Amino acid sequence: MSRMLVVGNGFDLAHGLPTRYKDMITELQKQFTLPKSASKWLSAEDIDRFYFNPFIKYFTQSKSGSNWTDFETDIREIVNYFSLGRSGSPFNANINSCFQTFSRPLKSGQTFKQWSELQKYLNELIEYIDLYLSVYLPKVYQPQNYSPNTQFPNFIYQQEYDYFLSFNYTNTYYDTAETLDNGIGVNTPLREHFIHGRCSTSGTPQNIVLGTEDQDPENLDTIYFKKYFQRIQKRTGREVYDWFAADKEIEVDIFGHSMDITDKDVLLMILNTAVRTHIYYYN
């Protein structure tokens, strides 16, 4: 029987990494208070772009929780607020204030330019997330010498896995595994897949997927904001299906994933296909 490790953001949190979306927004707010030339990891041009980005402006004011599911819920709320057919939804003063240049609803054809602009702002948000994870985090976070006998989540590094599936953008599992056993490292799966893409720390361009579940498949105006479309566009998401098609007996450990509806298509496939599933969650 083969074994698969699936990780979500709780896995990074268990390693002490500040990878909640609120951590990223809080750090950016600190950068906004500094003279532009004082930032050690953002250019003055980047700071200007991010400061005036309506998504980021909204998230700095949002009262939602700190988890990625809350982040994605906010994105869905913004997109739905402007979407054709949603004009009857309650007025939202915060969204209206942050997205002042956008009309409501954004109508198909007539406001294609505005949908493109909204897409551009989402891409800027993705750029910031990549900079935070690939430039800022390595500067301030010094990897500890994790011991598989003493450091939580120690049992993960004691297991032999055939497959690794990550919903994160970071390379935490492999980076940590390399430091174990006095630097010799521990065995890791040869078959890996980052279903939401990866940040650019690996030396390749980022292909980060950031969006919502598909609640309205007939609405093509909002297709770019849906995860399933971004996975196709950025060429992520196929491997895990191929693994289960080729290997009929896979036992799965899921560590630190919220099991939220935003990833239900992939999670349901895993839960319905795996011969056995163990779920470990943070806090």
PDB file of C-alpha atoms in Angstrom:
ATOM      1  CA  MET A   1       0.000   0.000   0.000  1.00  0.00           C
ATOM      2  CA  SER A   2       1.260   3.476  -0.911  1.00  0.00           C
ATOM      3  CA  ARG A   3       1.162   6.485   1.405  1.00  0.00           C
ATOM      4  CA  MET A   4       0.505  10.154   0.749  1.00  0.00           C
ATOM      5  CA  LEU A   5       1.135  13.264   2.850  1.00  0.00           C
ATOM      6  CA  VAL A   6      -1.201  16.217   2.289  1.00  0.00           C
ATOM      7  CA  VAL A   7      -0.383  19.536   4.004  1.00  0.00           C
ATOM      8  CA  GLY A   8      -2.175  22.847   4.504  1.00  0.00           C
ATOM      9  CA  ASN A   9      -1.142  26.081   6.196  1.00  0.00           C
ATOM     10  CA  GLY A  10      -1.378  24.503   9.660  1.00  0.00           C
ATOM     11  CA  PHE A  11       1.745  22.555   8.704  1.00  0.00           C
ATOM     12  CA  ASP A  12       3.727  25.775   8.232  1.00  0.00           C
ATOM     13  CA  LEU A  13       2.268  27.204  11.445  1.00  0.00           C
ATOM     14  CA  ALA A  14       3.388  24.088  13.324  1.00  0.00           C
ATOM     15  CA  HIS A  15       6.929  24.945  12.198  1.00  0.00           C
ATOM     16  CA  GLY A  16       6.662  28.455  13.628  1.00  0.00           C
ATOM     17  CA  LEU A  17       6.263  30.217  10.284  1.00  0.00           C
ATOM     18  CA  PRO A  18       4.116  33.398  10.235  1.00  0.00           C
ATOM     19  CA  THR A  19       2.153  32.377   7.146  1.00  0.00           C
ATOM     20  CA  ARG A  20      -1.390  33.376   8.093  1.00  0.00           C
ATOM     21  CA  TYR A  21      -2.696  35.940   5.665  1.00  0.00           C
ATOM     22  CA  LYS A  22      -3.073  38.376   8.589  1.00  0.00           C
ATOM     23  CA  ASP A  23       0.676  38.001   9.220  1.00  0.00           C
ATOM     24  CA  MET A  24       1.328  39.120   5.651  1.00  0.00           C
ATOM     25  CA  ILE A  25      -1.063  42.060   5.799  1.00  0.00           C
ATOM     26  CA  THR A  26       0.272  43.177   9.198  1.00  0.00           C
ATOM     27  CA  GLU A  27       3.844  43.182   7.893  1.00  0.00           C
ATOM     28  CA  LEU A  28       2.814  45.200   4.846  1.00  0.00           C
ATOM     29  CA  GLN A  29       1.116  47.772   7.075  1.00  0.00           C
ATOM     30  CA  LYS A  30       4.441  48.152   8.901  1.00  0.00           C
ATOM     31  CA  GLN A  31       6.160  48.799   5.576  1.00  0.00           C
ATOM     32  CA  PHE A  32       3.632  51.541   4.785  1.00  0.00           C
ATOM     33  CA  THR A  33       4.706  53.455   7.918  1.00  0.00           C
ATOM     34  CA  LEU A  34       8.390  53.499   6.897  1.00  0.00           C
ATOM     35  CA  PRO A  35      10.090  55.890   4.488  1.00  0.00           C
ATOM     36  CA  LYS A  36       9.968  54.152   1.105  1.00  0.00           C
ATOM     37  CA  SER A  37      13.748  53.933   0.919  1.00  0.00           C
ATOM     38  CA  ALA A  38      13.899  52.234   4.333  1.00  0.00           C
ATOM     39  CA  SER A  39      12.265  48.965   3.311  1.00  0.00           C
ATOM     40  CA  LYS A  40      14.775  46.117   3.090  1.00  0.00           C
ATOM     41  CA  TRP A  41      12.677  43.925   0.848  1.00  0.00           C
ATOM     42  CA  LEU A  42      10.157  46.059  -1.054  1.00  0.00           C
ATOM     43  CA  SER A  43      10.943  48.659  -3.703  1.00  0.00           C
ATOM     44  CA  ALA A  44       9.376  52.125  -3.558  1.00  0.00           C
ATOM     45  CA  GLU A  45       7.378  51.216  -6.661  1.00  0.00           C
ATOM     46  CA  ASP A  46       6.063  48.049  -5.011  1.00  0.00           C
ATOM     47  CA  ILE A  47       5.038  49.953  -1.886  1.00  0.00           C
ATOM     48  CA  ASP A  48       3.090  52.465  -3.986  1.00  0.00           C
ATOM     49  CA  ARG A  49       1.314  49.743  -5.939  1.00  0.00           C
ATOM     50  CA  PHE A  50       0.382  47.758  -2.851  1.00  0.00           C
ATOM     51  CA  TYR A  51      -0.683  50.852  -0.902  1.00  0.00           C
ATOM     52  CA  PHE A  52      -3.261  51.776  -3.546  1.00  0.00           C
ATOM     53  CA  ASN A  53      -4.370  48.206  -4.240  1.00  0.00           C
ATOM     54  CA  PRO A  54      -8.086  47.996  -3.303  1.00  0.00           C
ATOM     55  CA  PHE A  55      -7.895  44.310  -2.319  1.00  0.00           C
ATOM     56  CA  ILE A  56      -5.075  45.022   0.121  1.00  0.00           C
ATOM     57  CA  LYS A  57      -6.826  48.155   1.366  1.00  0.00           C
ATOM     58  CA  TYR A  58      -9.939  46.104   2.074  1.00  0.00           C
ATOM     59  CA  PHE A  59      -8.018  43.335   3.862  1.00  0.00           C
ATOM     60  CA  THR A  60      -6.321  45.847   6.162  1.00  0.00           C
ATOM     61  CA  GLN A  61      -9.794  46.961   7.297  1.00  0.00           C
ATOM     62  CA  SER A  62     -11.450  43.541   7.336  1.00  0.00           C
ATOM     63  CA  LYS A  63     -12.682  42.093  10.628  1.00  0.00           C
ATOM     64  CA  SER A  64     -12.551  38.531   9.294  1.00  0.00           C
ATOM     65  CA  GLY A  65     -10.446  35.856  10.947  1.00  0.00           C
ATOM     66  CA  SER A  66      -6.760  35.288  10.267  1.00  0.00           C
ATOM     67  CA  ASN A  67      -6.952  32.022   8.337  1.00  0.00           C
ATOM     68  CA  TRP A  68      -6.677  31.509   4.590  1.00  0.00           C
ATOM     69  CA  THR A  69     -10.297  30.380   4.455  1.00  0.00           C
ATOM     70  CA  ASP A  70     -11.324  33.806   5.809  1.00  0.00           C
ATOM     71  CA  PHE A  71      -9.093  35.447   3.191  1.00  0.00           C
ATOM     72  CA  GLU A  72     -10.710  33.484   0.366  1.00  0.00           C
ATOM     73  CA  THR A  73     -14.165  34.223   1.767  1.00  0.00           C
ATOM     74  CA  ASP A  74     -13.366  37.947   1.581  1.00  0.00           C
ATOM     75  CA  ILE A  75     -12.247  37.595  -2.054  1.00  0.00           C
ATOM     76  CA  ARG A  76     -15.482  35.763  -2.891  1.00  0.00           C
ATOM     77  CA  GLU A  77     -17.509  38.468  -1.149  1.00  0.00           C
ATOM     78  CA  ILE A  78     -15.790  41.201  -3.176  1.00  0.00           C
ATOM     79  CA  VAL A  79     -16.203  39.405  -6.512  1.00  0.00           C
ATOM     80  CA  ASN A  80     -19.845  38.533  -5.808  1.00  0.00           C
ATOM     81  CA  TYR A  81     -20.557  42.097  -4.742  1.00  0.00           C
ATOM     82  CA  PHE A  82     -19.678  43.404  -8.193  1.00  0.00           C
ATOM     83  CA  SER A  83     -20.865  40.408 -10.172  1.00  0.00           C
ATOM     84  CA  LEU A  84     -23.752  40.582 -12.608  1.00  0.00           C
ATOM     85  CA  GLY A  85     -26.907  39.353 -10.926  1.00  0.00           C
ATOM     86  CA  ARG A  86     -25.661  40.128  -7.412  1.00  0.00           C
ATOM     87  CA  SER A  87     -26.790  43.752  -7.371  1.00  0.00           C
ATOM     88  CA  GLY A  88     -29.519  42.845  -4.911  1.00  0.00           C
ATOM     89  CA  SER A  89     -26.968  41.888  -2.255  1.00  0.00           C
ATOM     90  CA  PRO A  90     -26.708  44.193   0.777  1.00  0.00           C
ATOM     91  CA  PHE A  91     -24.718  47.398   0.429  1.00  0.00           C
ATOM     92  CA  ASN A  92     -21.204  47.001   1.836  1.00  0.00           C
ATOM     93  CA  ALA A  93     -19.650  50.317   2.844  1.00  0.00           C
ATOM     94  CA  ASN A  94     -16.142  48.862   3.236  1.00  0.00           C
ATOM     95  CA  ILE A  95     -16.079  47.330  -0.245  1.00  0.00           C
ATOM     96  CA  ASN A  96     -17.604  50.462  -1.751  1.00  0.00           C
ATOM     97  CA  SER A  97     -15.000  52.634  -0.037  1.00  0.00           C
ATOM     98  CA  CYS A  98     -12.000  50.532  -1.099  1.00  0.00           C
ATOM     99  CA  PHE A  99     -13.194  49.936  -4.675  1.00  0.00           C
ATOM    100  CA  GLN A 100     -14.413  53.456  -5.381  1.00  0.00           C
ATOM    101  CA  THR A 101     -13.679  53.373  -9.127  1.00  0.00           C
ATOM    102  CA  PHE A 102     -15.837  50.277  -9.722  1.00  0.00           C
ATOM    103  CA  SER A 103     -19.532  50.365 -10.593  1.00  0.00           C
ATOM    104  CA  ARG A 104     -21.989  47.842  -9.198  1.00  0.00           C
ATOM    105  CA  PRO A 105     -22.753  45.418 -10.716  1.00  0.00           C
ATOM    106  CA  LEU A 106     -19.918  45.023 -13.222  1.00  0.00           C
ATOM    107  CA  LYS A 107     -21.962  44.134 -16.293  1.00  0.00           C
ATOM    108  CA  SER A 108     -20.826  41.667 -18.934  1.00  0.00           C
ATOM    109  CA  GLY A 109     -19.338  43.329 -22.014  1.00  0.00           C
ATOM    110  CA  GLN A 110     -19.998  46.906 -20.928  1.00  0.00           C
ATOM    111  CA  THR A 111     -17.480  46.786 -18.124  1.00  0.00           C
ATOM    112  CA  PHE A 112     -14.935  44.260 -19.431  1.00  0.00           C
ATOM    113  CA  LYS A 113     -12.236  46.835 -18.715  1.00  0.00           C
ATOM    114  CA  GLN A 114     -13.244  46.943 -15.055  1.00  0.00           C
ATOM    115  CA  TRP A 115     -13.166  43.136 -14.708  1.00  0.00           C
ATOM    116  CA  SER A 116      -9.684  43.206 -16.246  1.00  0.00           C
ATOM    117  CA  GLU A 117      -8.661  45.862 -13.747  1.00  0.00           C
ATOM    118  CA  LEU A 118     -10.019  43.784 -10.868  1.00  0.00           C
ATOM    119  CA  GLN A 119      -7.985  40.855 -12.194  1.00  0.00           C
ATOM    120  CA  LYS A 120      -4.887  43.069 -12.337  1.00  0.00           C
ATOM    121  CA  TYR A 121      -5.338  44.011  -8.680  1.00  0.00           C
ATOM    122  CA  LEU A 122      -5.689  40.348  -7.711  1.00  0.00           C
ATOM    123  CA  ASN A 123      -2.428  39.626  -9.543  1.00  0.00           C
ATOM    124  CA  GLU A 124      -0.746  42.436  -7.596  1.00  0.00           C
ATOM    125  CA  LEU A 125      -1.941  40.816  -4.381  1.00  0.00           C
ATOM    126  CA  ILE A 126      -0.432  37.519  -5.553  1.00  0.00           C
ATOM    127  CA  GLU A 127       2.839  39.334  -6.312  1.00  0.00           C
ATOM    128  CA  TYR A 128       2.925  40.627  -2.746  1.00  0.00           C
ATOM    129  CA  ILE A 129       2.288  37.167  -1.288  1.00  0.00           C
ATOM    130  CA  ASP A 130       5.158  35.825  -3.378  1.00  0.00           C
ATOM    131  CA  LEU A 131       7.510  38.594  -2.193  1.00  0.00           C
ATOM    132  CA  TYR A 132       6.532  37.980   1.429  1.00  0.00           C
ATOM    133  CA  LEU A 133       7.186  34.239   1.200  1.00  0.00           C
ATOM    134  CA  SER A 134      10.228  34.245  -1.072  1.00  0.00           C
ATOM    135  CA  VAL A 135      12.053  37.433   0.007  1.00  0.00           C
ATOM    136  CA  TYR A 136      10.847  38.597   3.438  1.00  0.00           C
ATOM    137  CA  LEU A 137      10.395  35.244   5.186  1.00  0.00           C
ATOM    138  CA  PRO A 138      13.894  33.879   4.433  1.00  0.00           C
ATOM    139  CA  LYS A 139      15.392  37.160   5.731  1.00  0.00           C
ATOM    140  CA  VAL A 140      13.688  37.038   9.126  1.00  0.00           C
ATOM    141  CA  TYR A 141      13.149  33.333   9.670  1.00  0.00           C
ATOM    142  CA  GLN A 142      16.180  31.215  10.480  1.00  0.00           C
ATOM    143  CA  PRO A 143      15.408  27.488  10.174  1.00  0.00           C
ATOM    144  CA  GLN A 144      15.837  25.637  13.435  1.00  0.00           C
ATOM    145  CA  ASN A 145      17.556  22.306  13.742  1.00  0.00           C
ATOM    146  CA  TYR A 146      14.444  20.179  13.998  1.00  0.00           C
ATOM    147  CA  SER A 147      14.825  16.783  15.608  1.00  0.00           C
ATOM    148  CA  PRO A 148      12.326  14.099  14.591  1.00  0.00           C
ATOM    149  CA  ASN A 149      12.316  12.985  18.238  1.00  0.00           C
ATOM    150  CA  THR A 150      11.610  16.322  19.922  1.00  0.00           C
ATOM    151  CA  GLN A 151      10.125  18.863  17.504  1.00  0.00           C
ATOM    152  CA  PHE A 152       6.431  18.926  16.641  1.00  0.00           C
ATOM    153  CA  PRO A 153       5.272  17.665  14.161  1.00  0.00           C
ATOM    154  CA  ASN A 154       7.972  15.050  14.703  1.00  0.00           C
ATOM    155  CA  PHE A 155       5.979  12.009  13.601  1.00  0.00           C
ATOM    156  CA  ILE A 156       5.604  13.305  10.031  1.00  0.00           C
ATOM    157  CA  TYR A 157       9.353  13.094   9.450  1.00  0.00           C
ATOM    158  CA  GLN A 158       9.442   9.567  10.817  1.00  0.00           C
ATOM    159  CA  GLN A 159       7.064   8.338   8.122  1.00  0.00           C
ATOM    160  CA  GLU A 160       7.853   6.997   4.671  1.00  0.00           C
ATOM    161  CA  TYR A 161       5.641   8.600   2.025  1.00  0.00           C
ATOM    162  CA  ASP A 162       5.318   7.850  -1.675  1.00  0.00           C
ATOM    163  CA  TYR A 163       3.408  11.018  -2.566  1.00  0.00           C
ATOM    164  CA  PHE A 164       3.434  14.601  -1.293  1.00  0.00           C
ATOM    165  CA  LEU A 165       0.580  17.031  -1.997  1.00  0.00           C
ATOM    166  CA  SER A 166       0.794  20.613  -0.729  1.00  0.00           C
ATOM    167  CA  PHE A 167      -1.920  23.267  -0.595  1.00  0.00           C
ATOM    168  CA  ASN A 168       0.774  25.733   0.552  1.00  0.00           C
ATOM    169  CA  TYR A 169       3.072  27.932  -1.515  1.00  0.00           C
ATOM    170  CA  THR A 170       6.166  27.184   0.578  1.00  0.00           C
ATOM    171  CA  ASN A 171       8.755  24.399   0.512  1.00  0.00           C
ATOM    172  CA  THR A 172       8.727  23.838   4.289  1.00  0.00           C
ATOM    173  CA  TYR A 173       8.459  20.039   4.247  1.00  0.00           C
ATOM    174  CA  TYR A 174      11.462  19.459   1.980  1.00  0.00           C
ATOM    175  CA  ASP A 175      13.553  22.271   3.493  1.00  0.00           C
ATOM    176  CA  THR A 176      13.024  20.867   6.995  1.00  0.00           C
ATOM    177  CA  ALA A 177      13.603  17.258   5.951  1.00  0.00           C
ATOM    178  CA  GLU A 178      17.041  18.228   4.595  1.00  0.00           C
ATOM    179  CA  THR A 179      18.154  19.525   8.012  1.00  0.00           C
ATOM    180  CA  LEU A 180      17.293  16.384   9.986  1.00  0.00           C
ATOM    181  CA  ASP A 181      19.600  13.583  11.141  1.00  0.00           C
ATOM    182  CA  ASN A 182      22.519  15.991  11.625  1.00  0.00           C
ATOM    183  CA  GLY A 183      22.130  17.426   8.158  1.00  0.00           C
ATOM    184  CA  ILE A 184      22.030  14.078   6.380  1.00  0.00           C
ATOM    185  CA  GLY A 185      18.317  14.486   5.782  1.00  0.00           C
ATOM    186  CA  VAL A 186      15.458  12.007   5.797  1.00  0.00           C
ATOM    187  CA  ASN A 187      13.742  10.238   2.935  1.00  0.00           C
ATOM    188  CA  THR A 188      11.095  12.287   1.138  1.00  0.00           C
ATOM    189  CA  PRO A 189       8.616  11.366  -1.618  1.00  0.00           C
ATOM    190  CA  LEU A 190       9.859  11.508  -5.189  1.00  0.00           C
ATOM    191  CA  ARG A 191       6.373  12.351  -6.445  1.00  0.00           C
ATOM    192  CA  GLU A 192       5.364  15.812  -5.287  1.00  0.00           C
ATOM    193  CA  HIS A 193       2.778  18.343  -6.312  1.00  0.00           C
ATOM    194  CA  PHE A 194       1.969  21.886  -5.163  1.00  0.00           C
ATOM    195  CA  ILE A 195      -1.661  22.122  -6.191  1.00  0.00           C
ATOM    196  CA  HIS A 196      -1.908  25.870  -5.509  1.00  0.00           C
ATOM    197  CA  GLY A 197       1.467  26.592  -7.067  1.00  0.00           C
ATOM    198  CA  ARG A 198       4.691  27.670  -5.380  1.00  0.00           C
ATOM    199  CA  CYS A 199       6.377  30.901  -4.444  1.00  0.00           C
ATOM    200  CA  SER A 200       9.547  31.771  -6.341  1.00  0.00           C
ATOM    201  CA  THR A 201      12.055  30.692  -3.671  1.00  0.00           C
ATOM    202  CA  SER A 202      12.744  27.518  -5.626  1.00  0.00           C
ATOM    203  CA  GLY A 203      14.303  29.625  -8.389  1.00  0.00           C
ATOM    204  CA  THR A 204      11.387  29.252 -10.781  1.00  0.00           C
ATOM    205  CA  PRO A 205       8.700  31.893 -11.417  1.00  0.00           C
ATOM    206  CA  GLN A 206       5.786  31.748  -8.995  1.00  0.00           C
ATOM    207  CA  ASN A 207       2.553  30.155 -10.194  1.00  0.00           C
ATOM    208  CA  ILE A 208       0.411  30.934  -7.157  1.00  0.00           C
ATOM    209  CA  VAL A 209      -3.284  30.040  -7.275  1.00  0.00           C
ATOM    210  CA  LEU A 210      -5.484  32.354  -5.191  1.00  0.00           C
ATOM    211  CA  GLY A 211      -9.235  32.363  -5.618  1.00  0.00           C
ATOM    212  CA  THR A 212     -12.553  30.899  -4.540  1.00  0.00           C
ATOM    213  CA  GLU A 213     -14.653  27.803  -5.142  1.00  0.00           C
ATOM    214  CA  ASP A 214     -16.950  27.703  -8.154  1.00  0.00           C
ATOM    215  CA  GLN A 215     -20.406  28.627  -6.864  1.00  0.00           C
ATOM    216  CA  ASP A 216     -21.678  29.972 -10.182  1.00  0.00           C
ATOM    217  CA  PRO A 217     -20.226  27.981 -13.129  1.00  0.00           C
ATOM    218  CA  GLU A 218     -22.314  29.874 -15.699  1.00  0.00           C
ATOM    219  CA  ASN A 219     -20.824  33.255 -14.784  1.00  0.00           C
ATOM    220  CA  LEU A 220     -17.813  33.556 -17.083  1.00  0.00           C
ATOM    221  CA  ASP A 221     -17.085  37.142 -16.018  1.00  0.00           C
ATOM    222  CA  THR A 222     -15.729  35.874 -12.702  1.00  0.00           C
ATOM    223  CA  ILE A 223     -13.939  32.798 -14.056  1.00  0.00           C
ATOM    224  CA  TYR A 224     -10.432  34.176 -13.425  1.00  0.00           C
ATOM    225  CA  PHE A 225     -11.176  34.382  -9.696  1.00  0.00           C
ATOM    226  CA  LYS A 226     -12.051  30.676  -9.455  1.00  0.00           C
ATOM    227  CA  LYS A 227      -9.444  28.200  -8.289  1.00  0.00           C
ATOM    228  CA  TYR A 228     -10.325  25.514 -10.788  1.00  0.00           C
ATOM    229  CA  PHE A 229      -9.683  27.914 -13.706  1.00  0.00           C
ATOM    230  CA  GLN A 230      -6.418  29.200 -12.234  1.00  0.00           C
ATOM    231  CA  ARG A 231      -5.239  25.602 -11.770  1.00  0.00           C
ATOM    232  CA  ILE A 232      -5.789  24.981 -15.472  1.00  0.00           C
ATOM    233  CA  GLN A 233      -4.171  28.271 -16.463  1.00  0.00           C
ATOM    234  CA  LYS A 234      -1.147  27.768 -14.206  1.00  0.00           C
ATOM    235  CA  ARG A 235      -0.905  24.036 -14.865  1.00  0.00           C
ATOM    236  CA  THR A 236      -1.466  22.775 -11.356  1.00  0.00           C
ATOM    237  CA  GLY A 237      -3.996  20.324  -9.970  1.00  0.00           C
ATOM    238  CA  ARG A 238      -3.776  17.396 -12.380  1.00  0.00           C
ATOM    239  CA  GLU A 239      -1.133  15.170 -10.796  1.00  0.00           C
ATOM    240  CA  VAL A 240      -3.101  14.107  -7.726  1.00  0.00           C
ATOM    241  CA  TYR A 241      -5.894  12.757  -9.914  1.00  0.00           C
ATOM    242  CA  ASP A 242      -3.359  10.824 -11.978  1.00  0.00           C
ATOM    243  CA  TRP A 243      -1.827   9.343  -8.813  1.00  0.00           C
ATOM    244  CA  PHE A 244      -5.131   7.903  -7.657  1.00  0.00           C
ATOM    245  CA  ALA A 245      -5.960   6.671 -11.162  1.00  0.00           C
ATOM    246  CA  ALA A 246      -2.686   4.724 -11.362  1.00  0.00           C
ATOM    247  CA  ASP A 247      -2.435   3.598  -7.731  1.00  0.00           C
ATOM    248  CA  LYS A 248      -5.610   2.023  -6.354  1.00  0.00           C
ATOM    249  CA  GLU A 249      -4.460   1.711  -2.740  1.00  0.00           C
ATOM    250  CA  ILE A 250      -3.269   4.953  -1.163  1.00  0.00           C
ATOM    251  CA  GLU A 251      -3.409   5.724   2.554  1.00  0.00           C
ATOM    252  CA  VAL A 252      -3.467   9.461   3.267  1.00  0.00           C
ATOM    253  CA  ASP A 253      -2.278  11.665   6.148  1.00  0.00           C
ATOM    254  CA  ILE A 254      -3.730  15.203   6.006  1.00  0.00           C
ATOM    255  CA  PHE A 255      -1.882  17.665   8.230  1.00  0.00           C
ATOM    256  CA  GLY A 256      -2.976  21.235   8.951  1.00  0.00           C
ATOM    257  CA  HIS A 257      -5.662  21.693   6.296  1.00  0.00           C
ATOM    258  CA  SER A 258      -8.896  23.434   7.292  1.00  0.00           C
ATOM    259  CA  MET A 259     -10.940  21.054   5.089  1.00  0.00           C
ATOM    260  CA  ASP A 260     -12.817  24.136   3.891  1.00  0.00           C
ATOM    261  CA  ILE A 261     -15.274  24.202   1.006  1.00  0.00           C
ATOM    262  CA  THR A 262     -12.884  26.240  -1.158  1.00  0.00           C
ATOM    263  CA  ASP A 263     -10.878  23.061  -1.862  1.00  0.00           C
ATOM    264  CA  LYS A 264     -13.810  20.654  -1.779  1.00  0.00           C
ATOM    265  CA  ASP A 265     -13.312  19.259  -5.304  1.00  0.00           C
ATOM    266  CA  VAL A 266      -9.833  17.929  -4.515  1.00  0.00           C
ATOM    267  CA  LEU A 267     -10.545  16.985  -0.897  1.00  0.00           C
ATOM    268  CA  LEU A 268     -13.704  15.046  -1.726  1.00  0.00           C
ATOM    269  CA  MET A 269     -11.841  13.112  -4.402  1.00  0.00           C
ATOM    270  CA  ILE A 270      -9.136  12.186  -1.868  1.00  0.00           C
ATOM    271  CA  LEU A 271     -11.594  11.251   0.891  1.00  0.00           C
ATOM    272  CA  ASN A 272     -13.718   9.174  -1.468  1.00  0.00           C
ATOM    273  CA  THR A 273     -10.778   7.400  -3.127  1.00  0.00           C
ATOM    274  CA  ALA A 274      -8.181   6.806  -0.395  1.00  0.00           C
ATOM    275  CA  VAL A 275      -8.360   3.452   1.375  1.00  0.00           C
ATOM    276  CA  ARG A 276      -7.787   5.214   4.707  1.00  0.00           C
ATOM    277  CA  THR A 277      -7.427   8.873   5.717  1.00  0.00           C
ATOM    278  CA  HIS A 278      -5.952  10.365   8.920  1.00  0.00           C
ATOM    279  CA  ILE A 279      -6.598  14.075   9.568  1.00  0.00           C
ATOM    280  CA  TYR A 280      -4.313  16.103  11.864  1.00  0.00           C
ATOM    281  CA  TYR A 281      -5.160  19.750  12.391  1.00  0.00           C
ATOM    282  CA  TYR A 282      -3.487  22.760  13.999  1.00  0.00           C
ATOM    283  CA  ASN A 283      -4.877  24.043  17.316  1.00  0.00           C
TER     284      ASN A 283
END
